[in-house]
Short mmCIF file of C-alpha atoms and ligand atoms in Angstrom, two decimals:
data_model
loop_
_atom_site.label_atom_id
_atom_site.label_comp_id
_atom_site.label_asym_id
_atom_site.label_seq_id
_atom_site.Cartn_x
_atom_site.Cartn_y
_atom_site.Cartn_z
CA MET A 1 0.00 0.00 0.00
CA ALA A 2 1.15 3.52 -0.80
CA ASN A 3 1.26 4.66 2.87
CA ASP A 4 2.97 1.57 4.26
CA LYS A 5 5.86 2.44 6.49
CA VAL A 6 7.80 1.23 9.51
CA THR A 7 8.89 3.34 12.44
CA LEU A 8 12.34 2.72 13.89
CA THR A 9 13.43 4.13 17.23
CA ASP A 10 17.13 4.67 17.83
CA HIS A 11 17.57 4.19 21.56
CA ARG A 12 20.99 5.83 21.41
CA THR A 13 19.38 9.16 20.54
CA GLN A 14 15.72 8.49 21.39
CA LYS A 15 14.86 9.64 17.86
CA SER A 16 12.23 7.90 15.73
CA TYR A 17 12.36 7.53 11.96
CA GLU A 18 9.62 6.61 9.51
CA LEU A 19 10.88 4.45 6.67
CA PRO A 20 8.57 3.99 3.66
CA LEU A 21 7.86 0.44 2.53
CA ASN A 22 7.70 -0.54 -1.13
CA ASP A 23 6.21 -4.00 -1.70
CA GLY A 24 7.02 -4.72 1.94
CA HIS A 25 10.70 -3.72 1.73
CA ILE A 26 12.69 -0.80 3.06
CA ARG A 27 15.47 0.80 1.05
CA ALA A 28 18.78 0.12 2.77
CA ALA A 29 19.89 3.68 1.88
CA ASP A 30 17.02 5.06 4.02
CA LEU A 31 18.87 3.73 7.07
CA ARG A 32 21.65 6.23 6.48
CA GLN A 33 19.60 9.06 8.03
CA ILE A 34 19.87 7.23 11.36
CA LYS A 35 22.89 8.90 12.93
CA THR A 36 24.22 9.66 16.40
CA GLY A 37 25.74 12.97 15.27
CA PRO A 38 27.01 14.92 12.23
CA ASP A 39 30.24 12.84 12.05
CA ASP A 40 28.39 9.54 12.04
CA PHE A 41 28.36 7.94 8.57
CA GLY A 42 24.82 6.67 9.19
CA MET A 43 23.40 3.23 9.77
CA MET A 44 24.06 0.33 7.39
CA SER A 45 22.67 -3.17 7.36
CA TYR A 46 25.23 -5.97 7.74
CA ASP A 47 24.40 -9.02 5.63
CA PRO A 48 27.26 -11.44 4.94
CA ALA A 49 26.48 -13.75 1.98
CA PHE A 50 23.40 -11.59 1.17
CA MET A 51 21.11 -13.75 3.28
CA ASN A 52 18.41 -11.07 3.39
CA THR A 53 19.32 -8.42 0.84
CA ALA A 54 17.57 -7.87 -2.48
CA SER A 55 20.12 -6.39 -4.88
CA CYS A 56 17.73 -5.75 -7.76
CA LYS A 57 14.16 -5.78 -8.99
CA SER A 58 13.71 -8.52 -11.55
CA ALA A 59 10.90 -9.70 -13.80
CA VAL A 60 12.74 -12.78 -15.07
CA THR A 61 12.28 -15.61 -12.57
CA TYR A 62 9.95 -16.10 -9.62
CA LEU A 63 11.07 -18.45 -6.89
CA ASP A 64 9.14 -19.34 -3.74
CA GLY A 65 11.49 -21.55 -1.77
CA GLU A 66 9.05 -22.28 1.07
CA ASN A 67 6.52 -23.75 -1.33
CA GLY A 68 8.86 -25.19 -3.96
CA ILE A 69 7.65 -22.93 -6.79
CA LEU A 70 9.76 -21.87 -9.79
CA ARG A 71 8.45 -19.78 -12.70
CA TYR A 72 10.17 -18.17 -15.68
CA ARG A 73 8.39 -14.95 -16.73
CA GLY A 74 5.30 -16.20 -14.89
CA TYR A 75 5.16 -19.68 -16.46
CA PRO A 76 5.51 -22.68 -14.07
CA ILE A 77 8.70 -24.64 -14.71
CA GLU A 78 6.64 -27.85 -14.94
CA GLU A 79 4.59 -26.48 -17.88
CA LEU A 80 7.67 -25.19 -19.70
CA ALA A 81 9.47 -28.52 -19.27
CA GLU A 82 6.42 -30.39 -20.54
CA ASN A 83 5.49 -28.21 -23.52
CA CYS A 84 8.48 -26.21 -24.78
CA THR A 85 11.91 -26.61 -26.27
CA PHE A 86 14.99 -25.09 -24.66
CA LEU A 87 15.31 -22.46 -27.42
CA GLU A 88 11.70 -21.34 -26.84
CA VAL A 89 12.45 -21.00 -23.13
CA ALA A 90 15.70 -19.13 -23.85
CA TYR A 91 13.68 -16.73 -26.05
CA LEU A 92 11.13 -16.33 -23.24
CA LEU A 93 13.81 -15.49 -20.69
CA LEU A 94 15.56 -13.05 -23.00
CA ASN A 95 12.48 -11.34 -24.46
CA GLY A 96 9.80 -11.70 -21.81
CA GLU A 97 7.29 -13.63 -23.96
CA LEU A 98 7.19 -17.03 -25.61
CA PRO A 99 7.90 -16.67 -29.36
CA SER A 100 5.19 -16.79 -32.02
CA GLN A 101 5.71 -19.40 -34.73
CA ASN A 102 7.48 -16.89 -36.98
CA GLU A 103 9.60 -15.48 -34.17
CA LEU A 104 10.64 -18.99 -33.19
CA LYS A 105 11.54 -19.92 -36.78
CA ASP A 106 13.67 -16.79 -37.01
CA TRP A 107 15.35 -17.33 -33.64
CA VAL A 108 16.14 -21.00 -34.31
CA GLU A 109 17.58 -20.12 -37.74
CA GLN A 110 19.74 -17.35 -36.33
CA VAL A 111 21.06 -19.54 -33.49
CA SER A 112 21.86 -22.29 -36.03
CA GLN A 113 23.81 -19.86 -38.20
CA HIS A 114 25.97 -18.66 -35.32
CA ARG A 115 27.06 -22.08 -34.07
CA LEU A 116 30.44 -22.00 -35.79
CA VAL A 117 33.46 -20.66 -33.92
CA HIS A 118 36.51 -18.95 -35.45
CA GLU A 119 39.31 -21.38 -36.39
CA ASN A 120 41.69 -19.49 -34.08
CA LEU A 121 39.42 -20.25 -31.16
CA LYS A 122 39.98 -23.95 -31.86
CA LYS A 123 43.74 -23.35 -31.70
CA PHE A 124 43.20 -21.69 -28.37
CA ILE A 125 41.40 -24.82 -27.09
CA ASP A 126 44.20 -26.97 -28.57
CA GLY A 127 46.64 -25.22 -26.26
CA PHE A 128 45.08 -26.77 -23.15
CA HIS A 129 46.70 -29.81 -21.58
CA TYR A 130 44.97 -33.11 -22.45
CA ASP A 131 43.59 -33.49 -18.92
CA ALA A 132 42.47 -29.86 -18.47
CA HIS A 133 39.09 -29.68 -16.73
CA PRO A 134 36.41 -28.92 -19.37
CA MET A 135 34.92 -26.24 -17.12
CA GLY A 136 38.29 -24.46 -17.08
CA ILE A 137 38.43 -24.73 -20.87
CA LEU A 138 34.88 -23.39 -21.20
CA THR A 139 35.48 -20.46 -18.83
CA SER A 140 38.71 -19.38 -20.53
CA THR A 141 37.39 -19.85 -24.05
CA VAL A 142 34.26 -17.80 -23.34
CA ALA A 143 36.54 -15.05 -21.98
CA ALA A 144 38.65 -15.32 -25.15
CA LEU A 145 35.54 -14.76 -27.30
CA SER A 146 35.63 -11.12 -26.23
CA THR A 147 38.88 -10.68 -28.21
CA PHE A 148 37.13 -12.00 -31.33
CA TYR A 149 34.23 -9.53 -31.01
CA PRO A 150 35.75 -6.27 -29.76
CA GLU A 151 32.55 -4.38 -30.66
CA ALA A 152 30.89 -6.27 -27.77
CA HIS A 153 32.20 -3.65 -25.33
CA ASN A 154 29.54 -1.29 -26.72
CA ILE A 155 27.04 -2.56 -24.18
CA LYS A 156 24.75 0.49 -24.41
CA ASP A 157 23.69 -0.35 -27.96
CA LYS A 158 20.68 -2.66 -27.77
CA LEU A 159 21.20 -4.17 -31.23
CA ASN A 160 24.83 -4.84 -30.51
CA ARG A 161 23.84 -6.54 -27.24
CA LYS A 162 21.39 -8.72 -29.14
CA GLN A 163 24.14 -9.85 -31.49
CA GLN A 164 26.43 -10.91 -28.65
CA ILE A 165 23.54 -12.70 -26.89
CA LEU A 166 22.84 -14.65 -30.07
CA ARG A 167 26.51 -15.58 -30.40
CA LEU A 168 26.79 -16.76 -26.81
CA VAL A 169 23.61 -18.87 -26.88
CA ALA A 170 24.69 -20.38 -30.22
CA LYS A 171 28.37 -21.00 -29.47
CA MET A 172 28.20 -22.39 -25.92
CA PRO A 173 27.39 -25.96 -27.06
CA THR A 174 30.12 -25.78 -29.70
CA ILE A 175 32.78 -24.72 -27.18
CA ALA A 176 31.49 -27.29 -24.67
CA ALA A 177 31.64 -30.10 -27.26
CA TYR A 178 35.15 -29.05 -28.33
CA ALA A 179 36.30 -29.02 -24.69
CA PHE A 180 34.94 -32.57 -24.37
CA ARG A 181 36.58 -33.84 -27.59
CA HIS A 182 39.86 -32.15 -26.71
CA SER A 183 40.04 -34.26 -23.54
CA LEU A 184 39.60 -37.41 -25.66
CA GLY A 185 42.04 -36.33 -28.38
CA LEU A 186 39.27 -36.40 -30.97
CA PRO A 187 38.96 -33.98 -33.91
CA TYR A 188 36.37 -31.23 -33.54
CA VAL A 189 33.08 -31.75 -35.39
CA PHE A 190 31.43 -28.94 -37.36
CA PRO A 191 27.92 -28.03 -36.21
CA GLU A 192 25.02 -29.06 -38.45
CA ASN A 193 22.48 -26.32 -39.14
CA ASP A 194 19.48 -28.55 -39.72
CA LEU A 195 19.69 -30.26 -36.32
CA SER A 196 17.90 -29.03 -33.20
CA TYR A 197 19.93 -27.36 -30.42
CA THR A 198 20.44 -30.57 -28.43
CA GLU A 199 20.64 -32.93 -31.44
CA ASN A 200 23.41 -30.77 -32.86
CA PHE A 201 25.20 -30.72 -29.50
CA MET A 202 25.07 -34.53 -29.34
CA HIS A 203 26.32 -34.70 -32.93
CA MET A 204 29.31 -32.45 -32.08
CA LEU A 205 30.04 -34.53 -28.97
CA TRP A 206 29.73 -38.07 -30.18
CA LYS A 207 30.11 -38.26 -33.97
CA ARG A 208 32.91 -40.63 -34.93
CA THR A 209 33.42 -42.02 -38.45
CA GLU A 210 29.79 -42.63 -39.39
CA PRO A 211 28.57 -40.42 -42.29
CA ARG A 212 25.77 -38.96 -40.15
CA TYR A 213 25.41 -39.18 -36.38
CA GLN A 214 21.91 -40.21 -35.34
CA SER A 215 21.00 -39.00 -31.88
CA ASN A 216 18.41 -40.88 -29.87
CA PRO A 217 15.25 -38.68 -29.79
CA VAL A 218 14.42 -39.63 -26.17
CA LEU A 219 17.90 -38.62 -25.02
CA ALA A 220 17.86 -35.42 -27.11
CA ARG A 221 14.52 -34.46 -25.54
CA ALA A 222 15.78 -35.37 -22.04
CA LEU A 223 18.77 -33.07 -22.57
CA ASP A 224 16.40 -30.34 -23.78
CA VAL A 225 14.32 -30.72 -20.59
CA LEU A 226 17.46 -30.60 -18.43
CA PHE A 227 18.52 -27.44 -20.27
CA ILE A 228 15.09 -25.87 -19.57
CA LEU A 229 15.39 -26.69 -15.85
CA HIS A 230 18.84 -25.12 -15.64
CA ALA A 231 18.13 -22.00 -17.72
CA ASP A 232 17.67 -19.54 -14.85
CA HIS A 233 17.36 -19.42 -11.09
CA GLU A 234 17.14 -15.73 -10.16
CA GLN A 235 19.90 -14.18 -8.00
CA ASN A 236 22.13 -17.21 -7.31
CA ALA A 237 25.92 -16.89 -6.93
CA SER A 238 26.81 -17.04 -10.65
CA THR A 239 23.96 -14.73 -11.71
CA SER A 240 25.00 -12.22 -9.06
CA VAL A 241 28.54 -12.41 -10.47
CA MET A 242 27.17 -11.87 -13.99
CA ARG A 243 25.33 -8.77 -12.80
CA ALA A 244 28.27 -7.50 -10.71
CA VAL A 245 30.82 -7.85 -13.53
CA GLY A 246 28.31 -6.51 -16.08
CA SER A 247 27.65 -3.52 -13.81
CA SER A 248 31.21 -2.30 -14.43
CA HIS A 249 30.25 -2.29 -18.16
CA ALA A 250 32.66 -5.12 -18.96
CA ASP A 251 31.59 -6.86 -22.17
CA PRO A 252 29.17 -9.81 -21.95
CA TYR A 253 31.87 -12.40 -22.73
CA ALA A 254 33.95 -11.25 -19.75
CA ALA A 255 30.85 -11.22 -17.54
CA THR A 256 29.75 -14.68 -18.75
CA ALA A 257 33.23 -16.10 -18.18
CA ALA A 258 33.14 -14.76 -14.61
CA ALA A 259 29.69 -16.32 -14.11
CA CYS A 260 31.06 -19.65 -15.43
CA ALA A 261 33.88 -19.44 -12.89
CA ALA A 262 31.38 -18.87 -10.06
CA LEU A 263 29.26 -21.76 -11.30
CA SER A 264 32.23 -24.14 -11.25
CA GLY A 265 32.46 -24.19 -7.42
CA PRO A 266 31.32 -27.38 -5.64
CA LEU A 267 28.79 -25.44 -3.56
CA HIS A 268 27.09 -24.23 -6.75
CA GLY A 269 27.04 -25.86 -10.22
CA GLY A 270 30.04 -28.03 -9.41
CA ALA A 271 27.85 -29.98 -6.97
CA ASN A 272 26.54 -32.34 -9.68
CA GLU A 273 30.06 -33.63 -10.27
CA GLU A 274 30.58 -34.00 -6.51
CA VAL A 275 27.36 -36.04 -6.19
CA LEU A 276 28.82 -38.68 -8.48
CA VAL A 277 32.10 -38.69 -6.54
CA MET A 278 30.05 -39.14 -3.34
CA LEU A 279 27.92 -41.98 -4.78
CA ALA A 280 31.09 -43.74 -5.96
CA GLN A 281 32.56 -43.34 -2.46
CA ILE A 282 29.44 -44.84 -0.86
CA GLY A 283 29.75 -47.73 -3.28
CA SER A 284 26.61 -49.72 -2.45
CA VAL A 285 23.15 -49.37 -0.93
CA ASP A 286 24.34 -51.23 2.19
CA ASN A 287 26.77 -48.42 3.02
CA VAL A 288 24.21 -45.58 2.87
CA LYS A 289 23.22 -45.67 6.57
CA ASP A 290 26.85 -45.39 7.68
CA TYR A 291 27.48 -42.59 5.23
CA VAL A 292 24.52 -40.58 6.54
CA LYS A 293 25.79 -41.13 10.11
CA HIS A 294 29.19 -39.82 9.04
CA ILE A 295 27.57 -36.68 7.54
CA LYS A 296 25.54 -36.09 10.71
CA GLU A 297 28.76 -36.22 12.73
CA GLY A 298 29.82 -33.14 10.73
CA LYS A 299 32.25 -35.03 8.50
CA GLY A 300 31.27 -33.45 5.20
CA LYS A 301 28.06 -32.58 3.41
CA LEU A 302 25.56 -34.61 1.48
CA MET A 303 26.25 -33.24 -1.97
CA GLY A 304 23.13 -32.43 -4.01
CA PHE A 305 21.22 -31.73 -0.80
CA GLY A 306 20.18 -28.39 0.65
CA HIS A 307 19.59 -25.03 -0.91
CA ARG A 308 19.83 -21.42 0.20
CA VAL A 309 16.31 -20.66 -0.98
CA TYR A 310 14.37 -23.94 -1.29
CA LYS A 311 13.23 -25.12 2.09
CA ASN A 312 10.84 -27.56 0.46
CA TYR A 313 11.47 -30.04 -2.35
CA ASP A 314 13.29 -28.42 -5.32
CA PRO A 315 10.66 -28.59 -8.13
CA ARG A 316 13.44 -29.17 -10.67
CA ALA A 317 14.60 -32.30 -8.81
CA ARG A 318 11.07 -33.73 -9.12
CA ILE A 319 11.05 -33.25 -12.92
CA ILE A 320 14.60 -34.60 -13.24
CA LYS A 321 13.63 -37.74 -11.35
CA ARG A 322 10.86 -38.37 -13.92
CA THR A 323 13.23 -37.62 -16.81
CA ALA A 324 15.66 -40.17 -15.38
CA GLU A 325 13.06 -42.93 -15.84
CA GLU A 326 12.75 -42.02 -19.57
CA VAL A 327 16.51 -41.97 -20.03
CA PHE A 328 17.07 -45.27 -18.27
CA LYS A 329 14.56 -46.96 -20.61
CA VAL A 330 17.06 -46.20 -23.38
CA THR A 331 20.42 -46.43 -21.63
CA GLY A 332 19.68 -49.06 -19.02
CA ARG A 333 19.50 -48.19 -15.33
CA ASN A 334 22.48 -46.39 -13.81
CA PRO A 335 23.36 -48.54 -10.77
CA LYS A 336 24.12 -45.32 -8.85
CA LEU A 337 20.39 -44.55 -8.92
CA ASP A 338 19.68 -47.20 -6.27
CA ILE A 339 22.26 -45.64 -3.95
CA ALA A 340 20.79 -42.17 -4.63
CA LEU A 341 17.22 -43.34 -3.96
CA GLU A 342 18.24 -45.00 -0.69
CA LEU A 343 20.19 -41.91 0.33
CA GLU A 344 17.19 -39.70 -0.41
CA LYS A 345 14.83 -42.03 1.50
CA ILE A 346 17.00 -42.19 4.62
CA ALA A 347 17.82 -38.47 4.58
CA LEU A 348 14.19 -37.40 4.12
CA GLU A 349 13.18 -39.42 7.19
CA ASP A 350 16.11 -38.37 9.35
CA GLU A 351 15.60 -35.68 11.98
CA TYR A 352 18.93 -33.96 11.13
CA PHE A 353 17.83 -33.30 7.54
CA VAL A 354 14.14 -32.71 8.33
CA LYS A 355 14.97 -30.12 11.00
CA ARG A 356 17.29 -28.23 8.66
CA LYS A 357 14.86 -28.55 5.73
CA LEU A 358 17.46 -30.24 3.55
CA TYR A 359 16.00 -31.77 0.38
CA PRO A 360 17.56 -33.03 -2.86
CA ASN A 361 18.35 -30.11 -5.17
CA VAL A 362 18.64 -29.99 -8.97
CA ASP A 363 22.13 -31.49 -8.86
CA PHE A 364 21.21 -34.64 -6.96
CA TYR A 365 19.79 -36.55 -9.93
CA SER A 366 21.11 -34.63 -12.95
CA GLY A 367 24.59 -36.21 -12.75
CA ILE A 368 23.12 -39.73 -12.68
CA ILE A 369 21.25 -38.99 -15.93
CA TYR A 370 24.26 -37.36 -17.55
CA GLN A 371 26.44 -40.33 -16.64
CA ALA A 372 23.90 -42.77 -18.11
CA MET A 373 23.93 -40.68 -21.31
CA GLY A 374 27.69 -41.14 -21.58
CA PHE A 375 29.09 -37.93 -20.08
CA LYS A 376 32.11 -37.97 -17.79
CA PRO A 377 31.49 -36.23 -14.41
CA GLU A 378 33.91 -33.42 -15.41
CA MET A 379 31.39 -32.41 -18.10
CA PHE A 380 28.41 -32.04 -15.74
CA THR A 381 28.97 -28.40 -14.79
CA VAL A 382 29.62 -27.55 -18.43
CA LEU A 383 26.19 -29.00 -19.19
CA PHE A 384 24.79 -26.70 -16.52
CA ALA A 385 26.54 -23.63 -17.97
CA ILE A 386 25.22 -24.06 -21.54
CA PRO A 387 21.56 -23.30 -20.76
CA ARG A 388 22.31 -20.99 -17.83
CA VAL A 389 23.83 -18.56 -20.33
CA ALA A 390 20.24 -17.69 -21.39
CA GLY A 391 19.36 -16.75 -17.81
CA TRP A 392 22.62 -14.90 -17.17
CA LEU A 393 22.14 -12.82 -20.32
CA ALA A 394 18.48 -12.09 -19.53
CA GLN A 395 19.55 -10.83 -16.10
CA TRP A 396 22.49 -8.89 -17.57
CA GLN A 397 20.21 -7.14 -20.04
CA GLU A 398 17.68 -6.34 -17.33
CA MET A 399 20.44 -4.90 -15.13
CA LEU A 400 21.72 -2.65 -17.94
CA GLU A 401 18.21 -1.35 -18.68
CA ASP A 402 17.36 -0.70 -15.04
CA PRO A 403 17.83 3.05 -14.38
CA GLU A 404 18.37 2.37 -10.66
CA GLN A 405 21.38 0.10 -11.21
CA LYS A 406 24.96 1.38 -10.94
CA ILE A 407 28.32 -0.31 -10.58
CA ALA A 408 27.90 -2.94 -7.85
CA ARG A 409 29.89 -1.83 -4.86
CA PRO A 410 28.99 -3.24 -1.43
CA ARG A 411 30.10 -1.56 1.78
CA GLN A 412 32.20 -3.20 4.46
CA ILE A 413 32.54 -2.91 8.20
CA TYR A 414 36.25 -2.35 8.82
CA ILE A 415 37.59 -4.48 11.68
CA GLY A 416 41.33 -3.99 11.09
CA LYS A 417 43.97 -1.96 12.95
CA GLU A 418 43.50 1.70 13.81
CA LEU A 419 45.91 4.19 12.17
CA ARG A 420 49.57 3.33 12.87
CA HIS A 421 52.90 4.41 11.33
CA VAL A 422 55.97 2.70 9.83
CA THR A 423 58.92 3.37 12.12
CA GLY A 424 62.33 3.22 10.35
CA LYS A 425 63.01 1.22 7.20
CA SER A 426 60.98 -1.90 6.45
CA ALA A 427 62.67 -5.35 6.67
CA GLY A 428 62.74 -5.59 2.84
CA LEU A 429 64.62 -2.30 2.43
CA ARG A 430 67.01 -3.21 5.27
CA ALA A 431 67.83 -6.48 3.43
CA VAL A 432 68.53 -4.56 0.16
CA ALA A 433 70.77 -2.12 2.03
CA SER A 434 72.88 -4.94 3.54
CA ASP A 435 73.32 -6.87 0.22
N1 ACO B 1 24.57 -31.92 4.01
C1 ACO B 1 24.58 -31.90 5.36
N2 ACO B 1 24.29 -30.78 6.09
C2 ACO B 1 23.98 -29.68 5.42
C3 ACO B 1 23.93 -29.64 4.01
C4 ACO B 1 24.24 -30.82 3.30
N3 ACO B 1 24.22 -30.85 1.98
N4 ACO B 1 23.59 -28.40 3.60
C5 ACO B 1 23.43 -27.68 4.71
N5 ACO B 1 23.65 -28.45 5.81
C6 ACO B 1 23.51 -28.06 7.21
C7 ACO B 1 24.63 -27.09 7.62
O1 ACO B 1 25.74 -27.77 8.13
C8 ACO B 1 23.92 -26.24 8.66
O2 ACO B 1 23.84 -27.00 9.84
P1 ACO B 1 23.94 -26.28 11.30
O3 ACO B 1 22.72 -25.39 11.37
O4 ACO B 1 23.94 -27.39 12.29
O5 ACO B 1 25.22 -25.49 11.28
C9 ACO B 1 22.49 -26.11 8.13
O6 ACO B 1 22.29 -27.30 7.33
C10 ACO B 1 22.26 -24.87 7.29
O7 ACO B 1 23.18 -24.89 6.21
P2 ACO B 1 23.90 -23.64 5.60
O8 ACO B 1 25.27 -24.05 5.16
O9 ACO B 1 23.78 -22.47 6.54
O10 ACO B 1 22.99 -23.35 4.34
P3 ACO B 1 23.35 -22.39 3.12
O11 ACO B 1 22.07 -21.80 2.65
O12 ACO B 1 24.44 -21.45 3.48
O13 ACO B 1 23.96 -23.38 2.04
C11 ACO B 1 24.17 -24.88 0.24
C12 ACO B 1 23.27 -23.86 0.94
C13 ACO B 1 25.52 -24.22 -0.11
C14 ACO B 1 23.49 -25.32 -1.05
C15 ACO B 1 24.39 -26.08 1.19
O14 ACO B 1 23.15 -26.69 1.48
C16 ACO B 1 25.36 -27.11 0.59
O15 ACO B 1 26.57 -26.94 0.74
N6 ACO B 1 24.84 -28.17 -0.09
C17 ACO B 1 25.69 -29.16 -0.73
C18 ACO B 1 26.24 -28.63 -2.06
C19 ACO B 1 25.17 -28.55 -3.12
O16 ACO B 1 24.43 -29.49 -3.36
N7 ACO B 1 25.16 -27.40 -3.81
C20 ACO B 1 24.24 -27.20 -4.94
C21 ACO B 1 23.21 -26.18 -4.61
S1 ACO B 1 22.05 -26.04 -5.95
C22 ACO B 1 22.89 -25.12 -7.08
O17 ACO B 1 23.75 -24.32 -6.82
C23 ACO B 1 22.55 -25.37 -8.42
#
């Protein structure tokens, strides 16, 4: 309501302040008027890890963690996963509406035409050691793209931005597939324009000497669904990095590379790889109880469990679990699934996990599907990054068009030494003098 406000009383000064509320929130800058005297900088809120700070207004993704709800541009994730392709969803995130038939035809054609990468970019990938982590290759190669498109720094030009967005969405699978083939010592495969986004990706990954690689339609669709589920997730760590780097007006390749780096951490997108490591460590269903006991004793975390925002089942995990059934009909059952199911069952009944509202997140089952499809665990986070580029870029664009946004620059509370002085020469200079 227009007249909503809160009244704060500062008991240091006995003064009261009325702070207006907008949609139930105060502006942190309004706290600055709360001072003890003219020399006081004014009050700040202290919020390590941004547990309770909204850094932007966004119309891209709605997330209600208490009730397990996720919507892109108002559409429930379940309906998008059921009825759309990844490229339709990417268009929705980037443009705000699902495409008409003509718009979709145009968008798909344009993405297909931009799949190729410059030959020099391949040489760049060639320079990586044979066992370089594909996520490291992806991050560095995306950063290198900025040197191929220097005009990308002109971030204020909407048309120019559109061109770079198109390139990034189109080239991510190509770079990812080349990173994968580099690790196997296989030649890179040219993209095929007439294949869908995921069919073409599978073709670039797995084509050997056959004249035409035939992807399995169930697996191609499963990959498409997984891409839809990973396309955006509002202000998570990597998206916040995308916005923060973009806020300095760095070009979108630099910002996307930084977001990839944030995603690679095991507490974020890297968790799907860690889940597989954990399941391998557990080894068999019989060992699950002991493993859970070991976690409850504080010896590590159950990877793929818990979420900063979801305090109810992650709706993406539910869809992924269903997708797994489809995939296993084609690939055969991944034996790790039994360990995962037992782990989930025991954890969901256990007081430790119930009390802390720890549920399986998107990463718990995705790795098991990817492994059944033939991906090595090192590729899992790369598979996360490909679709997330659509979300990152939608958020980046929104940030640039938001008149309230400026360069991201949090405050700190200084806890270091008071002013002190250097007395005499430092140890380094004394050493030089005695040489
Ligand atoms: N296993 C065991 N205990 C856990 C787990 C877990 N996976 N996650 C949280 N806890 C415990 C914490 O130890 C803490 O316990 P305490 O209150 O006794 O100290 C409590 O639950 C709260 O956890 P926090 O760490 O405060 O939760 P936070 O919101 O900071 O962390 C995170 C969220 C990083 C996702 C965390 O749950 C985690 O590390 N999970 C495992 C890694 C993972 O799966 N990451 C992927 C997230 S989804 C994504 O990024 C795509």
